[in-house]
Coordinates of C-alpha atoms in Angstrom, one line a residue:
M1 CA -53.5 -38.8 109.7
K2 CA -51.9 -38.2 106.2
K3 CA -53.5 -35.3 104.0
A4 CA -54.0 -36.9 100.5
A5 CA -54.1 -35.1 97.0
I6 CA -55.0 -36.4 93.7
Y7 CA -53.8 -35.4 90.1
M8 CA -55.8 -36.2 87.0
R9 CA -55.5 -35.4 83.5
V10 CA -57.0 -36.2 80.1
S11 CA -55.7 -34.9 76.9
T12 CA -58.3 -34.5 74.3
A13 CA -62.0 -33.2 74.2
Q14 CA -63.0 -36.7 73.0
Q15 CA -61.6 -38.2 76.5
E16 CA -63.6 -35.5 78.4
E17 CA -66.8 -36.4 76.3
E18 CA -66.4 -39.9 77.3
Q19 CA -65.6 -39.0 80.9
T20 CA -62.3 -40.9 81.4
I21 CA -61.3 -38.5 84.2
Q22 CA -64.1 -39.6 86.0
S23 CA -62.9 -43.1 85.8
Q24 CA -59.6 -42.2 87.0
E25 CA -61.3 -40.4 89.8
M26 CA -63.0 -43.4 90.8
E27 CA -59.7 -45.4 91.0
L28 CA -58.1 -42.9 92.9
L29 CA -60.7 -42.8 95.3
A30 CA -61.0 -46.3 95.8
R31 CA -57.4 -46.8 96.5
I32 CA -57.4 -43.7 99.0
K33 CA -60.3 -45.5 100.7
A34 CA -58.5 -48.8 101.1
D35 CA -55.3 -47.0 102.6
K36 CA -55.3 -46.4 106.2
D37 CA -55.1 -42.9 107.9
V38 CA -55.3 -41.1 104.5
L39 CA -57.7 -38.2 104.2
L40 CA -58.6 -36.7 100.8
L41 CA -59.0 -32.9 101.2
P42 CA -61.5 -31.3 98.7
E43 CA -58.9 -28.5 97.8
C44 CA -56.6 -30.9 96.8
I45 CA -58.4 -32.2 93.9
Y46 CA -56.3 -31.3 91.1
K47 CA -57.9 -31.8 87.2
D48 CA -56.6 -30.9 84.0
E49 CA -59.2 -31.3 81.6
G50 CA -58.1 -31.4 77.8
W51 CA -54.3 -30.5 78.1
S52 CA -51.6 -32.4 76.6
G53 CA -49.2 -34.5 78.7
A54 CA -46.2 -33.1 76.5
I55 CA -47.1 -29.6 78.3
I56 CA -45.7 -28.9 81.7
E57 CA -47.6 -25.3 82.0
R58 CA -51.0 -26.3 83.1
P59 CA -53.3 -24.7 85.5
D60 CA -54.0 -27.4 88.1
L61 CA -50.5 -29.0 87.7
D62 CA -49.1 -25.5 88.9
R63 CA -51.6 -25.0 91.5
M64 CA -50.9 -28.5 92.8
R65 CA -46.8 -27.7 92.9
S66 CA -47.5 -24.5 94.5
D67 CA -49.6 -26.5 97.1
A68 CA -46.8 -29.0 97.5
R69 CA -44.3 -26.0 98.2
D70 CA -46.6 -24.9 100.8
K71 CA -47.1 -28.2 102.7
K72 CA -51.0 -28.5 102.1
F73 CA -50.7 -32.2 101.5
D74 CA -48.4 -35.4 102.5
V75 CA -49.0 -37.9 99.7
L76 CA -50.1 -37.2 96.0
Y77 CA -52.0 -40.0 94.1
S78 CA -52.5 -40.3 90.3
Y79 CA -53.5 -43.0 87.7
D80 CA -49.8 -43.2 86.4
R81 CA -46.8 -41.0 85.7
G82 CA -47.9 -40.5 82.2
R83 CA -50.7 -38.4 83.8
V84 CA -48.2 -36.1 85.6
S85 CA -46.4 -35.7 82.1
R86 CA -45.6 -37.6 78.9
K87 CA -42.1 -36.5 78.7
F88 CA -39.8 -38.4 80.9
L89 CA -37.5 -35.1 81.8
H90 CA -40.8 -33.4 83.0
Q91 CA -42.0 -36.1 84.8
E92 CA -38.5 -36.1 86.8
I93 CA -38.8 -32.4 87.4
I94 CA -42.1 -32.8 88.9
L95 CA -41.3 -35.7 91.0
E96 CA -38.0 -34.7 92.3
E97 CA -39.9 -31.2 93.5
L98 CA -42.4 -33.6 95.8
R99 CA -39.3 -35.6 97.1
E100 CA -37.6 -32.2 98.0
C101 CA -41.0 -31.3 99.7
G102 CA -41.0 -34.0 101.6
I103 CA -44.1 -35.3 99.8
E104 CA -44.8 -39.2 98.9
Y105 CA -45.8 -39.8 95.3
I106 CA -48.0 -43.1 94.5
S107 CA -49.1 -44.3 91.1
L108 CA -51.8 -46.7 90.6
H109 CA -50.1 -48.7 87.5
D110 CA -46.4 -47.7 88.0
I111 CA -43.7 -49.2 90.4
N112 CA -43.9 -46.9 93.5
G113 CA -40.3 -47.6 94.9
Q114 CA -38.3 -46.3 98.0
T115 CA -34.8 -48.1 97.1
S116 CA -32.7 -46.7 94.5
E117 CA -33.4 -49.9 92.5
E118 CA -37.3 -49.2 92.8
V119 CA -36.7 -45.7 92.1
M120 CA -34.8 -46.7 88.9
M121 CA -37.6 -49.0 87.6
G122 CA -40.3 -46.3 88.1
S123 CA -38.0 -44.2 85.9
V124 CA -37.7 -46.7 83.4
M125 CA -41.5 -46.6 83.5
G126 CA -41.9 -43.5 82.9
I127 CA -39.5 -43.4 79.6
F128 CA -41.9 -46.1 78.3
H129 CA -44.6 -43.3 78.8
E130 CA -42.9 -40.9 76.6
Y131 CA -42.1 -44.0 74.2
E132 CA -46.0 -44.9 73.9
R133 CA -46.7 -41.4 73.0
V134 CA -44.6 -41.3 70.5
K135 CA -45.2 -44.8 68.8
I136 CA -48.8 -44.2 69.2
T137 CA -49.0 -40.8 67.4
E138 CA -46.6 -42.4 64.6
R139 CA -48.7 -45.3 64.5
M140 CA -52.0 -43.7 63.8
R141 CA -50.6 -41.3 61.2
L142 CA -49.1 -44.0 59.1
G143 CA -52.2 -46.0 59.4
K144 CA -54.2 -43.0 58.1
V145 CA -51.7 -42.3 55.3
R146 CA -51.8 -46.0 54.3
K147 CA -55.8 -46.4 54.3
V148 CA -56.2 -43.0 52.4
R149 CA -53.4 -43.8 49.8
E150 CA -54.8 -47.5 49.1
N151 CA -58.9 -46.7 49.5
K152 CA -59.0 -42.8 48.3
K153 CA -61.4 -42.5 51.1
L154 CA -61.4 -39.6 53.7
L155 CA -60.7 -40.3 57.5
G156 CA -62.1 -38.2 60.3
Y157 CA -61.1 -34.6 60.7
Q158 CA -62.6 -31.2 60.8
P159 CA -64.2 -30.6 57.5
K160 CA -63.4 -27.4 55.6
Y161 CA -66.0 -24.4 55.8
G162 CA -68.9 -25.4 53.2
Y163 CA -68.8 -29.1 54.0
D164 CA -70.2 -31.6 56.3
Y165 CA -67.9 -34.5 57.2
H166 CA -69.9 -37.9 57.8
L167 CA -68.0 -40.4 60.2
R168 CA -66.9 -43.8 59.0
I169 CA -69.1 -46.5 60.2
K170 CA -66.8 -49.2 60.7
S171 CA -68.9 -52.7 60.7
G172 CA -72.4 -53.6 60.6
E173 CA -75.4 -53.1 58.1
D174 CA -74.8 -49.6 57.7
A175 CA -70.9 -50.0 57.5
R176 CA -69.3 -47.1 54.9
D177 CA -66.4 -44.9 54.8
G178 CA -66.1 -41.4 56.0
Y179 CA -67.3 -38.7 53.3
F180 CA -67.5 -34.9 52.6
S181 CA -71.1 -33.4 51.7
V182 CA -71.9 -30.1 50.6
N183 CA -73.4 -28.0 53.3
K184 CA -75.8 -25.7 51.3
G185 CA -75.9 -22.7 53.6
Q186 CA -72.1 -22.5 53.5
A187 CA -71.5 -23.4 50.2
K188 CA -73.4 -20.3 49.1
V189 CA -71.1 -18.1 51.1
V190 CA -68.2 -19.9 49.7
K191 CA -69.3 -19.5 45.9
Q192 CA -70.2 -15.8 46.6
I193 CA -66.7 -15.2 48.1
F194 CA -65.1 -16.8 45.0
E195 CA -67.3 -14.4 42.4
W196 CA -66.8 -11.2 44.4
I197 CA -62.9 -12.1 44.2
A198 CA -63.0 -13.0 40.5
S199 CA -65.0 -9.9 39.8
G200 CA -61.9 -7.6 40.8
M201 CA -62.9 -7.1 44.6
S202 CA -60.1 -7.0 47.3
K203 CA -60.0 -9.3 50.2
H204 CA -60.6 -5.9 52.3
E205 CA -63.9 -5.2 50.5
V206 CA -65.0 -9.0 51.0
K207 CA -64.5 -8.8 54.6
R208 CA -66.7 -5.4 54.9
Q209 CA -69.4 -7.2 52.8
L210 CA -69.3 -10.3 55.1
F211 CA -69.5 -8.2 57.9
E212 CA -72.4 -6.0 56.7
Q213 CA -74.4 -9.4 55.8
G214 CA -73.9 -10.9 59.0
I215 CA -72.0 -13.8 57.9
T216 CA -69.4 -15.1 60.6
P217 CA -66.0 -17.0 59.9
P218 CA -66.1 -20.6 59.9
K219 CA -64.9 -21.0 63.7
G220 CA -67.6 -18.1 64.8
K221 CA -65.1 -17.0 67.5
R222 CA -65.2 -13.4 65.8
E223 CA -67.5 -11.2 64.0
Q224 CA -65.2 -10.4 61.1
W225 CA -63.6 -12.6 58.7
S226 CA -59.6 -12.4 58.7
G227 CA -57.7 -11.9 55.7
G228 CA -55.5 -15.4 56.4
T229 CA -59.0 -17.3 56.2
L230 CA -60.0 -15.7 53.1
D231 CA -56.8 -16.3 51.5
R232 CA -56.5 -20.0 52.5
M233 CA -60.1 -20.4 51.3
V234 CA -59.8 -19.4 47.5
R235 CA -56.6 -20.9 47.3
D236 CA -57.9 -24.5 48.6
T237 CA -58.2 -26.7 45.7
T238 CA -61.1 -28.9 47.9
Y239 CA -63.5 -26.2 46.4
K240 CA -63.1 -27.4 43.2
G241 CA -63.5 -30.8 43.8
I242 CA -59.6 -32.0 44.7
H243 CA -59.0 -32.6 48.3
Y244 CA -55.5 -33.3 49.7
Y245 CA -54.7 -35.3 52.7
N246 CA -51.5 -35.1 54.7
K247 CA -51.0 -31.8 53.0
S248 CA -49.4 -30.2 55.8
E249 CA -48.1 -31.3 59.6
S250 CA -48.4 -29.6 63.0
V251 CA -45.3 -27.4 64.4
P252 CA -44.7 -25.4 67.4
T253 CA -46.2 -21.9 67.2
K254 CA -43.2 -19.4 66.8
N255 CA -45.3 -16.2 66.9
P256 CA -48.5 -16.7 68.8
Q257 CA -51.2 -14.1 68.7
N258 CA -51.1 -13.7 72.6
P259 CA -47.6 -13.8 73.8
E260 CA -48.4 -13.0 77.4
Q261 CA -50.8 -15.8 77.7
K262 CA -49.3 -18.3 80.2
Y263 CA -51.4 -21.3 79.6
R264 CA -51.7 -23.0 76.3
K265 CA -53.3 -26.3 75.5
V266 CA -51.5 -26.7 72.4
I267 CA -47.9 -26.6 71.6
K268 CA -48.2 -27.0 68.1
G269 CA -50.6 -24.5 67.2
S270 CA -49.0 -23.9 63.6
R271 CA -49.0 -25.6 60.4
K272 CA -46.3 -26.3 58.1
R273 CA -46.8 -27.7 54.6
R274 CA -45.1 -31.1 53.7
P275 CA -43.5 -31.5 50.3
M276 CA -46.2 -32.1 47.4
E277 CA -45.1 -35.5 46.7
E278 CA -46.2 -36.5 50.2
W279 CA -49.8 -35.1 49.5
L280 CA -52.6 -37.7 48.8
S281 CA -55.4 -36.3 46.6
V282 CA -59.1 -37.5 47.5
E283 CA -62.2 -36.3 44.9
V284 CA -64.8 -34.6 46.8
P285 CA -68.0 -32.6 45.8
A286 CA -67.1 -29.4 43.9
I287 CA -68.6 -26.2 45.3
V288 CA -67.3 -23.9 42.6
S289 CA -66.3 -24.6 38.9
P290 CA -62.7 -25.2 38.1
K291 CA -63.0 -21.9 35.8
L292 CA -64.0 -19.9 38.5
F293 CA -61.5 -21.1 40.8
D294 CA -58.7 -20.5 38.2
N295 CA -60.1 -17.0 37.6
V296 CA -59.7 -16.2 41.4
Q297 CA -56.1 -17.3 41.2
V298 CA -55.4 -14.7 38.2
Q299 CA -57.0 -12.0 40.3
L300 CA -55.1 -13.0 43.7
A301 CA -51.6 -12.8 41.6
L302 CA -52.8 -9.5 40.0
H303 CA -53.8 -8.0 43.4
K304 CA -50.2 -9.0 44.8
R305 CA -48.6 -7.3 42.0
V306 CA -50.6 -3.8 42.3
N307 CA -51.1 -3.5 46.0
T308 CA -50.8 0.0 47.0
R309 CA -49.4 -1.5 50.6
N310 CA -46.3 -2.6 48.6
N311 CA -45.1 1.1 48.5
S312 CA -46.2 3.5 51.0
K313 CA -43.2 6.4 50.4
N314 CA -43.0 7.2 46.5
Q315 CA -45.8 7.5 44.2
Y316 CA -45.7 5.3 41.1
L317 CA -48.9 5.6 39.0
V318 CA -48.5 2.2 37.1
A319 CA -46.5 0.1 39.7
G320 CA -47.0 -3.7 39.5
L321 CA -48.2 -3.4 35.9
V322 CA -44.7 -2.5 34.1
N323 CA -42.8 -5.2 32.8
C324 CA -39.3 -5.4 31.1
V325 CA -38.7 -6.8 27.7
C326 CA -36.6 -9.6 29.3
G327 CA -40.0 -10.8 31.0
K328 CA -39.2 -9.3 35.0
A329 CA -41.2 -7.0 36.3
R330 CA -40.3 -3.6 36.7
T331 CA -40.6 -2.2 40.3
G332 CA -40.1 1.5 41.5
D333 CA -36.6 2.6 42.5
P334 CA -35.8 6.0 44.0
A335 CA -32.4 7.3 42.9
N336 CA -29.8 9.0 45.2
K337 CA -30.7 12.5 44.0
G338 CA -34.4 11.9 44.3
N339 CA -35.3 10.7 41.0
L340 CA -37.8 7.9 40.8
Y341 CA -37.2 5.0 38.1
Y342 CA -38.8 1.7 36.9
R343 CA -36.1 -0.7 36.9
C344 CA -35.8 -4.5 35.8
T345 CA -35.9 -6.9 38.9
D346 CA -33.3 -8.9 37.1
R347 CA -30.6 -7.6 38.8
L348 CA -32.2 -8.4 42.5
S349 CA -33.6 -11.9 41.2
K350 CA -30.2 -12.8 40.0
Y351 CA -28.1 -11.6 43.1
P352 CA -25.5 -12.7 43.9
M353 CA -24.9 -14.4 40.4
P354 CA -24.2 -11.8 37.5
R355 CA -27.4 -10.1 35.7
V356 CA -28.6 -11.1 32.7
C357 CA -30.8 -7.8 31.7
F358 CA -29.0 -4.7 30.9
E359 CA -32.0 -2.6 30.1
Q360 CA -31.8 0.9 31.4
G361 CA -34.2 2.4 33.7
I362 CA -37.1 4.6 32.8
N363 CA -37.8 8.0 34.5
A364 CA -40.7 7.1 36.4
P365 CA -42.4 11.0 36.6
V366 CA -42.1 11.2 32.7
F367 CA -43.3 7.7 32.1
D368 CA -46.6 7.9 34.3
A369 CA -47.5 11.3 32.7
L370 CA -47.0 9.9 29.2
V371 CA -49.1 6.8 30.0
W372 CA -52.0 8.9 31.8
N373 CA -52.3 11.7 29.4
N374 CA -53.1 8.9 26.5
I375 CA -55.3 7.3 29.0
K376 CA -57.1 10.4 29.9
A377 CA -57.5 11.4 26.1
L378 CA -59.2 8.0 25.4
L379 CA -61.6 8.8 28.5
S380 CA -62.5 12.4 27.5
D381 CA -63.6 11.5 24.0
P382 CA -67.3 12.8 24.1
S383 CA -68.5 9.8 21.8
L384 CA -67.1 7.3 24.2
V385 CA -68.6 8.8 27.3
V386 CA -72.2 9.9 25.6
K387 CA -72.3 5.8 24.5
Q388 CA -71.5 4.6 28.3
A389 CA -73.9 7.5 29.7
E390 CA -76.6 6.1 27.6
R391 CA -76.0 2.6 28.7
W392 CA -75.8 3.8 32.3
Q393 CA -79.2 5.3 32.0
K394 CA -80.8 2.3 30.5
S395 CA -79.3 -0.4 33.3
S396 CA -81.0 -1.0 36.6
S397 CA -80.1 1.0 39.5
P398 CA -79.0 -0.8 42.9
L399 CA -82.1 0.5 44.4
E400 CA -84.1 -1.4 41.8
S401 CA -82.3 -4.6 42.1
Q402 CA -82.5 -4.4 45.9
L403 CA -86.2 -3.9 45.6
E404 CA -86.3 -7.3 43.3
A405 CA -84.6 -9.2 45.8
L406 CA -87.0 -8.1 48.6
K407 CA -89.9 -8.9 46.5
K408 CA -88.4 -12.4 46.1
R409 CA -88.1 -12.6 49.9
L410 CA -91.5 -11.9 50.6
K411 CA -92.8 -14.3 47.8
G412 CA -90.6 -16.7 49.8
L413 CA -92.5 -16.0 53.0
D414 CA -96.1 -16.5 51.3
D415 CA -94.6 -20.0 50.4
E416 CA -93.4 -20.6 53.9
E417 CA -96.8 -19.5 55.3
R418 CA -98.4 -21.8 53.2
R419 CA -96.3 -24.9 54.5
Y420 CA -96.8 -24.1 58.0
T421 CA -100.7 -24.2 57.5
K422 CA -100.4 -27.5 55.8
A423 CA -98.4 -28.9 58.4
Y424 CA -101.0 -27.6 61.0
G425 CA -103.7 -28.8 59.2
Q426 CA -102.4 -32.4 58.6
G427 CA -101.3 -32.4 62.8
V428 CA -97.6 -32.4 61.7
M429 CA -97.1 -29.3 63.8
S430 CA -98.7 -28.4 67.2
E431 CA -100.9 -25.4 67.6
R432 CA -98.3 -23.6 69.7
L433 CA -95.5 -24.2 67.3
Y434 CA -97.5 -23.0 64.6
K435 CA -98.7 -19.7 66.2
D436 CA -95.2 -18.9 66.8
N437 CA -93.9 -19.7 63.3
F438 CA -96.7 -17.5 61.9
H439 CA -95.8 -14.6 64.4
E440 CA -92.3 -14.7 63.4
T441 CA -93.0 -14.7 59.5
N442 CA -95.6 -11.7 59.9
T443 CA -92.6 -9.7 61.6
K444 CA -90.7 -10.5 58.8
R445 CA -93.4 -9.5 56.4
T446 CA -93.8 -6.2 58.2
D447 CA -89.7 -5.2 57.9
I448 CA -89.9 -6.3 54.5
V449 CA -92.9 -4.4 53.5
A450 CA -91.4 -1.1 55.1
E451 CA -88.3 -1.4 53.4
M452 CA -90.0 -1.9 50.1
S453 CA -92.0 1.3 50.4
G454 CA -88.7 3.4 51.5
I455 CA -87.2 2.4 48.2
E456 CA -90.1 2.6 46.4
A457 CA -90.8 6.5 47.5
E458 CA -86.9 7.0 47.1
L459 CA -87.1 5.7 43.3
A460 CA -90.1 8.1 42.8
N461 CA -88.3 10.9 43.9
K462 CA -85.1 10.1 41.9
P463 CA -84.3 13.1 39.6
V464 CA -83.4 12.1 35.9
I465 CA -80.4 13.2 34.6
P466 CA -79.9 14.4 31.2
V467 CA -77.3 12.7 29.0
E468 CA -75.5 16.1 28.2
Q469 CA -75.2 16.9 31.9
L470 CA -73.8 13.3 32.5
V471 CA -71.2 13.6 29.8
D472 CA -70.0 17.1 31.2
G473 CA -69.6 15.8 34.9
V474 CA -67.7 12.8 33.3
L475 CA -65.2 15.3 31.4
K476 CA -64.9 17.7 34.4
L477 CA -64.2 14.6 36.5
V478 CA -61.5 13.1 34.4
Q479 CA -59.7 16.3 34.6
S480 CA -59.9 16.7 38.2
L481 CA -58.6 13.2 39.3
D482 CA -56.1 13.1 41.9
F483 CA -53.1 10.5 42.3
T484 CA -55.0 7.7 43.7
D485 CA -58.1 7.9 41.7
K486 CA -55.8 8.0 38.5
K487 CA -54.0 4.8 39.8
S488 CA -57.6 3.1 40.3
V489 CA -58.5 3.9 36.6
I490 CA -55.7 2.5 35.4
R491 CA -56.1 -0.5 37.1
K492 CA -59.5 -0.8 35.6
L493 CA -58.2 -0.3 32.1
V494 CA -54.8 -1.5 31.8
T495 CA -53.4 -5.3 32.4
K496 CA -50.0 -5.2 31.4
I497 CA -47.4 -2.5 30.1
E498 CA -43.9 -3.7 28.6
A499 CA -41.3 -1.1 28.3
T500 CA -37.9 -0.1 27.3
K501 CA -36.2 3.7 27.3
Q502 CA -37.4 3.6 23.6
E503 CA -40.9 2.0 23.4
I504 CA -43.8 1.2 25.6
T505 CA -46.3 -1.8 24.5
I506 CA -50.0 -1.6 26.6
W507 CA -52.3 -4.3 26.8
G508 CA -55.7 -3.0 28.1
R509 CA -59.4 -3.0 28.4
L510 CA -61.4 0.0 27.1
P511 CA -65.2 0.3 25.8
I512 CA -64.6 1.6 22.2
P513 CA -67.2 2.7 19.9
A514 CA -67.4 0.6 16.8
T515 CA -66.0 3.2 14.1
E516 CA -63.6 5.0 16.7
Q517 CA -59.9 4.5 15.7
V518 CA -58.1 4.3 18.9
G519 CA -54.1 4.1 19.3
Y520 CA -50.9 5.5 19.3
Y521 CA -48.3 6.3 17.1
A522 CA -44.4 5.9 18.1
N523 CA -43.7 9.5 16.7
D524 CA -46.2 11.2 18.7
S525 CA -47.5 10.6 22.2
N526 CA -51.1 12.0 21.4
G527 CA -51.2 10.2 17.9
Y528 CA -53.7 7.0 17.0
F529 CA -52.9 3.6 16.0
T530 CA -55.6 2.7 13.6
K531 CA -57.2 -0.2 15.0
Q532 CA -61.3 -0.7 14.3
L533 CA -63.3 -3.1 16.3
P534 CA -66.8 -4.9 15.3
E535 CA -69.7 -3.8 16.8
N536 CA -70.2 -6.7 19.1
N537 CA -66.9 -6.1 21.0
F538 CA -68.2 -2.9 22.6
S539 CA -68.3 -4.0 26.1
D540 CA -70.5 -3.1 29.2
H541 CA -67.9 -3.8 31.8
L542 CA -64.4 -2.6 30.0
S543 CA -63.9 -6.2 28.7
T544 CA -63.2 -5.2 25.1
H545 CA -59.1 -5.8 24.5
L546 CA -57.0 -2.9 23.3
S547 CA -54.7 -3.9 20.4
K548 CA -51.8 -5.8 21.8
D549 CA -49.2 -3.9 19.8
R550 CA -50.3 -0.7 20.7
K551 CA -46.9 1.7 21.5
V552 CA -46.0 4.7 23.1
G553 CA -42.4 5.8 22.5
L554 CA -40.6 7.7 25.1
N555 CA -37.7 8.7 22.6
V556 CA -40.5 10.7 20.5
E557 CA -40.8 14.1 18.6
H558 CA -43.6 15.6 20.5
R559 CA -43.7 14.3 24.2
N560 CA -46.3 16.8 25.4
S561 CA -45.9 14.8 28.9
G562 CA -46.4 18.3 30.7
I563 CA -42.9 17.7 32.6
A564 CA -40.8 20.2 30.4
E565 CA -37.7 19.8 32.8
R566 CA -37.7 16.0 32.4
R567 CA -37.7 16.1 28.6
E568 CA -34.8 13.5 28.5
I569 CA -34.8 10.4 29.9
D570 CA -32.3 9.9 32.7
A571 CA -30.2 6.7 31.8
V572 CA -29.2 4.3 35.0

């Protein structure tokens, strides 16, 4: 009696749910039962569920090939050659292995040949299996693209985080096209992320905030969000109401996250962006306003320019903020003798073509000291510090804001309890469910009250710091800042610097009292450029802009940079 084995495969999760592998098994078992002198061994039933036929490395396919070499069965049954593989070359490799092991292969829906002609016809059927896979894939893709282009409606696929997708109903009274609706819980998270980044928060800090609040990423496979997920989210125009279909295509993964992993269900695990002219736009409900979306893009561009990780060897205080008069950025560049310069990037962006800009490099230590000394002079202005200290004392502290949030949550629990009581009284909710929900809300209430008591006690014992003490502390702090802190301060105050060897123009934000005259003279690095601001321009959050033509000279009569040995700027 021959020992038999069966091999089955389905390629998608949908086919798994529809139990098509059970349909294959029923037909195979019926065929084995009809054949005489054939015994199916339980250990020789091989199933690969959810595996693409284009992949030759599959767990149970490998197990079957290993058992074939060990002569554990004499005949292998499958539904058709396409179950073994969708690629003709892979089919021939596996079937040749079986023939070399003396194992017979039987396909329920292909030609099973013994003669050379029959074997050739079976191979032709294998070619058609591969052709069928390619044609079906391309036909479905073109059909979807045509429907989206003509109807401007969405077709079924995974929705973006923040949305739910409602499947298309083809016919009947409830017939409709597929569409996105806003998932309120997720949309709240999306909007918060956009607001954080628009306020200047880094993606690293956003990840920390999400982790501390227990908000898991879209797929929920990890506890923490990745920078790539956040970056794709905040750049996706879907969230401002413009969704693009056919924006990218699947491509083979070049750098898998786990290169040691042998089995992969998906070969094309990466995405490649298609040309923009192939994108198809579809209007969807917006989660964030276009203005908020645009503000985020500005912040992302700024973060990219000033990211401290772009330079880890040399210290450049204003790196990412300095531009040349030609419009190109100036980047830090160490010279052969160890001197540091800010040089125009025109020579790099134009290479190998001739450069257009011939502005000379600027000595970085002298430049950095000159900028910081003038910024420090403004930050050390007593009248400015007093104004800010008074405003800080009047503003609510984080603890007070947290206490207000807890009071709102407590009020929400009261409303929740009333709804449970009303539902129980109307007979909508069972007594057991009512007691369970009531117990849960009481537990939450106890935790909130305990947290509120702790905050109230901390606020009651909070010392009141006199304004004079605050001012003195700030002035001392400004004098003792290290390089990292100075860089952080400049990032908050300065938005752009345009520089040549002779002149610097600074754009920035500073909270300036209405009667204060602030600026720079070109002939004295500690001088002032007269600029009076109206009272309503004083900003709580450093939003009042400096004069756009405020200038600092490098070729000055009194540099006072504090670096005497570098009084002359080196030309390059």
